[in-house]
Coordinates of C-alpha atoms and ligand atoms in Angstrom, one line a residue:
X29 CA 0.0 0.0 0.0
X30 CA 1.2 3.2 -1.1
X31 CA 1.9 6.0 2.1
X32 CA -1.1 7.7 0.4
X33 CA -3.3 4.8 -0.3
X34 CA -2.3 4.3 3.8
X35 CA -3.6 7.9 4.7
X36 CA -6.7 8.1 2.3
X37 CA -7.8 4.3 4.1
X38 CA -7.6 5.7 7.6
X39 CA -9.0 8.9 7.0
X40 CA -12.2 7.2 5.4
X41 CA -12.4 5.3 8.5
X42 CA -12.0 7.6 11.2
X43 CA -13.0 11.1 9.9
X44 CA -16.6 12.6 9.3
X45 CA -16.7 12.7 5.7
X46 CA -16.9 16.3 5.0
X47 CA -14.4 16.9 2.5
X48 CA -13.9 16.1 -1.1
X49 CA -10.3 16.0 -1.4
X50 CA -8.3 15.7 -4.4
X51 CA -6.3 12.6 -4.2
X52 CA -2.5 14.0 -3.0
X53 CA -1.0 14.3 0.2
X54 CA 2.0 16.5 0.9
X55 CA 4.5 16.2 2.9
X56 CA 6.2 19.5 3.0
X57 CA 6.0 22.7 1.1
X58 CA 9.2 25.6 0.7
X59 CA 8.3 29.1 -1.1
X60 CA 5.4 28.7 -3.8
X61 CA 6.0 24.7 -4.0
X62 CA 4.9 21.6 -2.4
X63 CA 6.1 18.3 -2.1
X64 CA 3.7 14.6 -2.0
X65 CA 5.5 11.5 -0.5
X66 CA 6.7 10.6 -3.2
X67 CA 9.5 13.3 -3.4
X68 CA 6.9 15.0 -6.9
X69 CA 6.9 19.0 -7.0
X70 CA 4.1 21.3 -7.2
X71 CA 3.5 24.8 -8.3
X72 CA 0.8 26.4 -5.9
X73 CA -2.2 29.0 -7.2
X74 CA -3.9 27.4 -4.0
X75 CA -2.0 29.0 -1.1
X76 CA -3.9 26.8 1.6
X77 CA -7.3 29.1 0.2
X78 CA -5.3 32.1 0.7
X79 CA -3.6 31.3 3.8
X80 CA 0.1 30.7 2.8
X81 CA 0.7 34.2 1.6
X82 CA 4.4 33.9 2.6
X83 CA 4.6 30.4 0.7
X84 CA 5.6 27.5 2.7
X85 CA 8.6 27.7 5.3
X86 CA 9.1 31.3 5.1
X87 CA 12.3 31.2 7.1
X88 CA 11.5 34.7 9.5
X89 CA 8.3 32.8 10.3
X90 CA 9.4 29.6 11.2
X91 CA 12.8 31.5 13.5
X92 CA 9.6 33.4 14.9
X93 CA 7.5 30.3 15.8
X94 CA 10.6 28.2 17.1
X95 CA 11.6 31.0 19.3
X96 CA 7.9 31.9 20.5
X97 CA 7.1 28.2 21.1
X98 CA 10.2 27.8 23.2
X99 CA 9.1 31.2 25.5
X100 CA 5.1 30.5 25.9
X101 CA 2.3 28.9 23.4
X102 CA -0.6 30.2 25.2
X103 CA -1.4 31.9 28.4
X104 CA -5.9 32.5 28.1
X105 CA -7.3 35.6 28.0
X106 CA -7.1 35.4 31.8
X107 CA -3.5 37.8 31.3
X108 CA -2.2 40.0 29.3
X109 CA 0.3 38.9 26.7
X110 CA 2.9 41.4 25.3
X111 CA 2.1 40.6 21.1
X112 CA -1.8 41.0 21.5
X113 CA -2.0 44.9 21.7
X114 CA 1.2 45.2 19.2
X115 CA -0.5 43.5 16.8
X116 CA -3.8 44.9 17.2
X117 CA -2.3 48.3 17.2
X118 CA -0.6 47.6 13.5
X119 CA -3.6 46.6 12.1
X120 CA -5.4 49.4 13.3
X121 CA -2.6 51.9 11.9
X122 CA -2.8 49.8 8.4
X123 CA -6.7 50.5 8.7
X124 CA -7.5 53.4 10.2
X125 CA -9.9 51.1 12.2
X126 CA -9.8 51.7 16.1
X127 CA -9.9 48.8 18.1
X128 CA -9.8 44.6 17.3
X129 CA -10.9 41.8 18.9
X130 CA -8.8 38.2 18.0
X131 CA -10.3 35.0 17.5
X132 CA -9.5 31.5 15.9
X133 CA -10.6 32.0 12.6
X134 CA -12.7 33.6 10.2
X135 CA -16.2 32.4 11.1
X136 CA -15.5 33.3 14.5
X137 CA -14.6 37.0 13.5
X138 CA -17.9 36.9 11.7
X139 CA -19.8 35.7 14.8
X140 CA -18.2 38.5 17.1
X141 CA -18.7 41.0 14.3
X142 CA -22.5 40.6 14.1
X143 CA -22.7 40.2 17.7
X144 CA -21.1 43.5 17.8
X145 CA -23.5 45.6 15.5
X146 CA -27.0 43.6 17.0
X147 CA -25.9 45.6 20.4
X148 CA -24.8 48.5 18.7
X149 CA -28.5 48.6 17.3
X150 CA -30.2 47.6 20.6
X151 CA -28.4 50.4 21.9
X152 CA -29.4 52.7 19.1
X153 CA -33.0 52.1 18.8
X154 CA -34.0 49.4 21.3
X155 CA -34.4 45.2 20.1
X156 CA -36.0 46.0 17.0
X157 CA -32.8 47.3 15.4
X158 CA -32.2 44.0 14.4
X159 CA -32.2 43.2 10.7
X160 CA -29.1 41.6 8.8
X161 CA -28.5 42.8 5.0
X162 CA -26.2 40.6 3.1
X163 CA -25.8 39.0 -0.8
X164 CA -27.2 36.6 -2.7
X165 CA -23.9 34.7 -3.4
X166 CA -21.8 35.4 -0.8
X167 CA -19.5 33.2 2.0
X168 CA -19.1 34.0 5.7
X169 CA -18.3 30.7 7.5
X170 CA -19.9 27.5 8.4
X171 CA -21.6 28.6 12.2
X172 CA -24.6 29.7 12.9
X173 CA -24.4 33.6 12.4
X174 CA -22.1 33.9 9.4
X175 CA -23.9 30.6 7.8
X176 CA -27.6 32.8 7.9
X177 CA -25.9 35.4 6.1
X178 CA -24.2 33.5 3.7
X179 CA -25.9 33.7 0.5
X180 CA -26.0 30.3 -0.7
X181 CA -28.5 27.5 -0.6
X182 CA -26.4 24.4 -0.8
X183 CA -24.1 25.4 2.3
X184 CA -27.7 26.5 4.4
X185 CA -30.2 23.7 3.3
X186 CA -30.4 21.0 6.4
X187 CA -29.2 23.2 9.3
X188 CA -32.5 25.6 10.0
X189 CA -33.7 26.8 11.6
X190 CA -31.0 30.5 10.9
X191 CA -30.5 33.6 12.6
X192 CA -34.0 35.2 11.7
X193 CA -34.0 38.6 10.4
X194 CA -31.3 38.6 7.2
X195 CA -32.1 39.9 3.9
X196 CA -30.6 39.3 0.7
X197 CA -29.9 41.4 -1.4
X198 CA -28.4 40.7 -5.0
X199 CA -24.7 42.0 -5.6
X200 CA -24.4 45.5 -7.2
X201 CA -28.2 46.1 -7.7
X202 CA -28.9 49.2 -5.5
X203 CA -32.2 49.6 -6.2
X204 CA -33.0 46.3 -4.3
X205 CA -30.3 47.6 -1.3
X206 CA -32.4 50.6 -1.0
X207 CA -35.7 48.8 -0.4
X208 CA -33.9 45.7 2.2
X209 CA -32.1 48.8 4.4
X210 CA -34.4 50.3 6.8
X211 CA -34.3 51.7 10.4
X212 CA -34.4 48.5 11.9
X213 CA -31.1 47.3 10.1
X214 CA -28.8 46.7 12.4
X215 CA -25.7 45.9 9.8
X216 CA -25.1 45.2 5.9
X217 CA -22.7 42.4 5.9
X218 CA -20.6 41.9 2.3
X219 CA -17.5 40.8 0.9
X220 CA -16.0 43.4 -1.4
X221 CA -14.8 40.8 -3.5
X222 CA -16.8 37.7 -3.3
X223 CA -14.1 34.4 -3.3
X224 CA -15.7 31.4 -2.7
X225 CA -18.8 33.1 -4.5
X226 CA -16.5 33.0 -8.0
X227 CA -14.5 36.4 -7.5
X228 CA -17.0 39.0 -7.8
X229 CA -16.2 42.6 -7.1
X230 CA -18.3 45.1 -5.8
X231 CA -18.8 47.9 -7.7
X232 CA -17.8 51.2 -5.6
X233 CA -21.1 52.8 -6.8
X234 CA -23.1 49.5 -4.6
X235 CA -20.5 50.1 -2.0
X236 CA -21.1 53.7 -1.9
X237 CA -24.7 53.4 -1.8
X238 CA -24.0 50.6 1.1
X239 CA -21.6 53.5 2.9
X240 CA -24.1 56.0 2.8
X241 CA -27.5 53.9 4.1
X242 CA -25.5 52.2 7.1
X243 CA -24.4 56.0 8.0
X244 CA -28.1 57.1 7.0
X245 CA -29.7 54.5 9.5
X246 CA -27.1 54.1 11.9
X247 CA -26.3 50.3 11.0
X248 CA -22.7 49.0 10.6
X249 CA -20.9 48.4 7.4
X250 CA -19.3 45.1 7.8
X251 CA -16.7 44.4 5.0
X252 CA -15.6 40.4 5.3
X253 CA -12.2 40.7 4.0
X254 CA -11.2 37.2 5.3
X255 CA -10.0 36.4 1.5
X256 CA -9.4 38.9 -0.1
X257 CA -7.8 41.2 2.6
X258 CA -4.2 41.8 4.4
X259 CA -2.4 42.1 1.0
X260 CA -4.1 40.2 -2.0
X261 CA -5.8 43.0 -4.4
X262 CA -2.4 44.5 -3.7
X263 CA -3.7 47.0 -0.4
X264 CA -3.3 45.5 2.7
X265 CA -7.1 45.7 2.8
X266 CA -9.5 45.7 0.0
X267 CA -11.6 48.6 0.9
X268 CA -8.7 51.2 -0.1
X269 CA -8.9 50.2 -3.5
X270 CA -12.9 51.0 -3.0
X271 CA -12.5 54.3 -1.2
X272 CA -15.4 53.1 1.0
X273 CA -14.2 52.9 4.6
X274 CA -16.7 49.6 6.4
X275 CA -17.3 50.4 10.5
X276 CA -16.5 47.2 11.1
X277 CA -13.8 44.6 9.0
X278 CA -13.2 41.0 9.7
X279 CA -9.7 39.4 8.6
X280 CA -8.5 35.9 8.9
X281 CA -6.6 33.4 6.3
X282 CA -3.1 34.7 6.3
X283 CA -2.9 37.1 9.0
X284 CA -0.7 34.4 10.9
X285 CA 1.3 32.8 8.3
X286 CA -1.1 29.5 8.8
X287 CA -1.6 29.7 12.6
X288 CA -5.3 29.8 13.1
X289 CA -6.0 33.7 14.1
X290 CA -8.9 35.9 12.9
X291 CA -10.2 39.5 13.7
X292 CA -12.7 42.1 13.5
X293 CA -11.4 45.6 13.2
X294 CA -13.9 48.3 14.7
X295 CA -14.5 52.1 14.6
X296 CA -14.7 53.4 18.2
X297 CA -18.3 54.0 17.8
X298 CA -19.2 50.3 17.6
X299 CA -16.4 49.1 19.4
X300 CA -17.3 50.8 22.5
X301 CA -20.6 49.7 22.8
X302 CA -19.2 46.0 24.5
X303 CA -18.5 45.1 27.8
X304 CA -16.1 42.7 29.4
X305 CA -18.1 39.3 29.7
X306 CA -19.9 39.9 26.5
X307 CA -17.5 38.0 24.3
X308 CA -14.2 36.0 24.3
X309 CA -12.4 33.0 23.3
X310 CA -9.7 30.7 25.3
X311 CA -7.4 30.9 21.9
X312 CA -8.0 33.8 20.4
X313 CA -5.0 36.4 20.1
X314 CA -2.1 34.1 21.9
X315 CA 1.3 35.5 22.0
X316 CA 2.5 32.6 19.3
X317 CA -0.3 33.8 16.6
X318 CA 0.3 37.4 17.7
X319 CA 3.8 37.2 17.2
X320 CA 3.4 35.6 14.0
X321 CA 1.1 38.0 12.8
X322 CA 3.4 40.9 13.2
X323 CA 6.0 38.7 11.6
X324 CA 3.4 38.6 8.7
X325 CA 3.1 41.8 8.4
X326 CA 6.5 42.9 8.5
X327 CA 7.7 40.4 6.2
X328 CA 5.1 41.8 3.8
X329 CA 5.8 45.3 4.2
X330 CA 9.9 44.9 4.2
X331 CA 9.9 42.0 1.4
X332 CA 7.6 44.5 -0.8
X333 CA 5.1 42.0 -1.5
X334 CA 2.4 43.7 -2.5
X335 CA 4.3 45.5 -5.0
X336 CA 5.0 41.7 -6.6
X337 CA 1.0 41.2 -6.2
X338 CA 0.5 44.1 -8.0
X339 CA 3.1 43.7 -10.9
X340 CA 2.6 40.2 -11.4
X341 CA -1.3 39.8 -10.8
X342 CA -1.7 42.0 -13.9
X343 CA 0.7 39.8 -15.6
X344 CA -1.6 36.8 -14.4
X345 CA -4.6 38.8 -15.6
X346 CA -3.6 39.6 -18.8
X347 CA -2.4 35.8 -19.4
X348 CA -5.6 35.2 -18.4
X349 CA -7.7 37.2 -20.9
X350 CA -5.3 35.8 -23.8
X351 CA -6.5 32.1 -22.9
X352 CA -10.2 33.9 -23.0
X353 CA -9.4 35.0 -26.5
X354 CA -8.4 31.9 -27.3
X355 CA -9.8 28.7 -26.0
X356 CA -13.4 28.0 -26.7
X357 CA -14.0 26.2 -22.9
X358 CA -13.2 29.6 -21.3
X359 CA -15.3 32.4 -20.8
X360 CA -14.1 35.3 -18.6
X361 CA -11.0 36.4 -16.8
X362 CA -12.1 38.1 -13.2
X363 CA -10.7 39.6 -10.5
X364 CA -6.9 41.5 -9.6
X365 CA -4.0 41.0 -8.1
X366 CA -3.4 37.5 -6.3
X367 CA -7.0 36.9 -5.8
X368 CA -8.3 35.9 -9.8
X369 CA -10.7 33.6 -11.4
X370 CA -11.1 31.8 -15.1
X371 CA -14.9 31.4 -15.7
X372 CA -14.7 28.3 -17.9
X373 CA -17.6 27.1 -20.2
X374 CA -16.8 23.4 -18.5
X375 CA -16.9 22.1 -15.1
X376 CA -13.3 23.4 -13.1
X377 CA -13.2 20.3 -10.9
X378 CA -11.5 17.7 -13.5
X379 CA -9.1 20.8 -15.4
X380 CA -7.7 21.1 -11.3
X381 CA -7.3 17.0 -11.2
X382 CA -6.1 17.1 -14.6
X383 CA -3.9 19.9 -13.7
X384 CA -2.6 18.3 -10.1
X385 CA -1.3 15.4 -12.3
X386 CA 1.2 17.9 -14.4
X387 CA 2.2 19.5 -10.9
X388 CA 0.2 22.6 -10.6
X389 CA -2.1 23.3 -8.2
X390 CA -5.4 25.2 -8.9
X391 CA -8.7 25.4 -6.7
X392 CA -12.2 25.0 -8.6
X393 CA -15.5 27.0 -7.0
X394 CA -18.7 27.6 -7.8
X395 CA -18.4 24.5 -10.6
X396 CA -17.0 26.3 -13.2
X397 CA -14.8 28.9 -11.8
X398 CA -10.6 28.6 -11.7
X399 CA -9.5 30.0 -8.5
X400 CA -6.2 31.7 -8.2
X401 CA -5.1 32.5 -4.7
X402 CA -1.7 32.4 -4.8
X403 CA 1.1 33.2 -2.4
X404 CA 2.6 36.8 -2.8
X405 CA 5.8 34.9 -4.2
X406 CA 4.6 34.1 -7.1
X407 CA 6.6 35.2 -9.8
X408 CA 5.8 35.9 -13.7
X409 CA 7.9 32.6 -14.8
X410 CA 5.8 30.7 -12.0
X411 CA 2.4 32.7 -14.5
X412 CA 3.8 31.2 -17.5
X413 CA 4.2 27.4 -15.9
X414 CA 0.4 27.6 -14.9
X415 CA -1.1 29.1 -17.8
X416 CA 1.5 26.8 -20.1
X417 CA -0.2 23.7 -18.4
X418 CA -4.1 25.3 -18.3
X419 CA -3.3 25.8 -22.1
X420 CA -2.3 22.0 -22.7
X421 CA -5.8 20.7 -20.8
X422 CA -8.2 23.9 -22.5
X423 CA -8.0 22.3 -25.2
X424 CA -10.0 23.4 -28.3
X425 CA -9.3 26.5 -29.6
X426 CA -12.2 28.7 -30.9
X427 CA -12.6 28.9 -34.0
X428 CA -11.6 31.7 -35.3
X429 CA -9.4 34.1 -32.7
X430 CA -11.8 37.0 -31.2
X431 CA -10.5 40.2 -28.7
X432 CA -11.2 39.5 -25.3
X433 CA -14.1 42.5 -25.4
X434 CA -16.2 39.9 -27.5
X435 CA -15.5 37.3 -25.0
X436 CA -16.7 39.5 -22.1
X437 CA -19.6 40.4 -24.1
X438 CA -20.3 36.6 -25.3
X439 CA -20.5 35.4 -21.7
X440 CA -23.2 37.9 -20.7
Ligands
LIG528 C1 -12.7 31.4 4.4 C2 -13.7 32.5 4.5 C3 -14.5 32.6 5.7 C4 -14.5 31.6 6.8 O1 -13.2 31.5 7.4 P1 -12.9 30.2 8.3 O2 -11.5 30.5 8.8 O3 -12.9 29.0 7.3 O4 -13.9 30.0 9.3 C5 -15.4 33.7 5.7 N1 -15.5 34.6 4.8 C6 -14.7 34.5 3.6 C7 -14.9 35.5 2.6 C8 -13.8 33.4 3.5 O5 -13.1 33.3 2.4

């Protein structure tokens, strides 16, 4: 039996079957590549779903975690710990948010984020203020809270009954925002750019419209930036390429280099309205994920990372719009910087199997929809690699070569 034939048979025995793995387990991973058993490299678009933003074995993290691990792992929230306000004060510099609060991961930040604007509102206007707004399409989480306002049948059907009181609203259609937001809202939850959803952006006239009804009624703006923030559009968060500022920003995946940490970031307004006892965690903000999270951030800011983002996600973009002009199974190129998707005409699931067996690794969502979340790394001959593979399993070419506007139109 083969090590993975070993680790597939135990896991079908002992494990919930939740997941629908892709048939490959790695043993270790350095910079954008990993490695299976078997000694076989990959190239990673995957990054862990946005996690490994530093690629695998970044050396500064793993000094950091070594020398953390060796001082203290965790202490509670019980005490103080000396990396939870340093880190909570760089992320509020980087936002211009005021205060955080530090959980495990990015459902939880969800859960304390809503948990946050419902008192806000009680506060405000008494129980009432209530309501939930969020988007047809969207992802928060798997609990409770950030489950009722994700967007999406298949992930909701089974579990009711939800948290009452959310309404959805479709992405980018402001008349329908105008008639869900009323004085009982209590928050309008949305990812700027929708990942799992198929990479979606906002427009800035929706979040604009979004910005000015929240201040209108006073209800929070809650931007989810779990995927697509700390660094992958190229800002560290994705509302400053928006110029809309949210009340209230959760942030999660790569924050701590693959340690489980998450976050909301809060304007004092909302922040203030909690008291100690209201919320907490036993794990949440420890001094090895805090540490580790500076690390992050200081690695990206003194590597210049998100100048690489920038420079070679529009090198990744437009690769990707020449496979639209030319491949008949593809459709549209979405997205920027390290956080991109190929709409294909074909389901993505067997291209990424296809495409794990030539040593790249891509993620499928939403059926037909290429994810690229790779780490900030990545480099343009790393572009070429991928795209010289996806062209070798597109396939047909159409037949006769059109611009990418006529591809963007054709898929309307
Ligand atoms: C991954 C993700 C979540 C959930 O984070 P978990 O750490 O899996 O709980 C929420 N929102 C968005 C946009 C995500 O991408």
């Amino acid at each position: 039996m083969s090590r993975l034939d070993q680790i597939v048979d135990l896991e079908k025995r002992f494990l919930l079957s939740t997941y629908n793995r892709y048939p490959v387990a790695f043993e270790r991973g350095k910079g954008v590549f990993l490695y299976d058993f078997e000694g076989r490299k990959y190239l990673d678009f995957v990054a862990g779903l946005g996690v490994n933003a530093l690629g695998h074995a970044h050396p500064r993290i793993v000094k950091a975690i070594r020398e953390q691990a060796a001082r203290v792992i965790h202490l509670s929230n019980l005490y103080y710990n000396e990396y939870q306000g340093q880190l909570a004060e760089r992320l509020c510099q980087l936002s211009g948010l005021d205060r955080v609060f530090f959980s495990n991961s990015g459902t939880e930040a969800m859960e304390g984020a809503i948990k946050l604007a419902r008192l806000a509102g009680h506060k405000t206007a008494g129980d009432a203020k209530s309501q939930l707004v969020a988007l047809h399409g969207s992802y928060h989480g798997r609990t409770f809270g950030s489950m009722s306002l994700t967007g999406q049948e298949k992930y909701r059907k089974g579990f009711e009954p939800l948290l009452e009181n959310v309404t959805f609203v479709e992405q980018n259609n402001v008349a329908a925002l105008h008639a869900a937001v009323n004085a009982n809202t209590c928050a309008i939850v949305l990812e700027p750019i929708f990942g799992e959803g198929g990479i979606l952006e906002c427009s800035e006239e929706f979040l604009l419209a979004c910005r000015t009804l929240a201040d209108h009624y006073q209800a929070a703006l809650i931007f989810d930036e779990i995927q697509c923030g700390l660094g992958r559009t190229g800002k560290i968060f994705a509302f400053q390429s928006f110029g809309v500022v949210p009340d209230i920003v959760t942030i999660a995946k790569p924050i701590a280099a693959g340690l489980p940490l998450g976050a909301f970031l809060s304007k004092e307004h909302f922040a203030t309205t909690i008291s100690p006892g209201q919320h907490g965690t036993t794990f949440g903000g420890g001094p090895l994920a805090c540490r580790v999270g500076l690390e992050y951030l200081a690695i990206v800011e003194q590597e210049r990372l998100l100048e690489n983002v920038d420079r070679v996600g529009g090198y990744l973009h437009q690769q990707l719009q020449e496979l639209v002009a030319k491949y008949a199974a593809t459709r549209e190129a979405r997205g920027r910087g390290f956080i991109q998707g190929l709409v294909l005409d074909i389901p993505a699931r067997p291209l990424v199997e296809q495409a794990l067996a030539e040593g790249v690794l891509f993620n499928a969502t939403q059926d037909t929809v290429l994810r690229f979340l790779p780490p900030f790394l990545l480099q343009e001959k790393h572009v070429d690699k991928g795209i010289k593979v996806l062209k070798k399993l597109l396939g047909k070419k159409r037949k006769k070569t059109h611009n990418v506007a006529e591809a963007a139109t054709a898929s309307l």
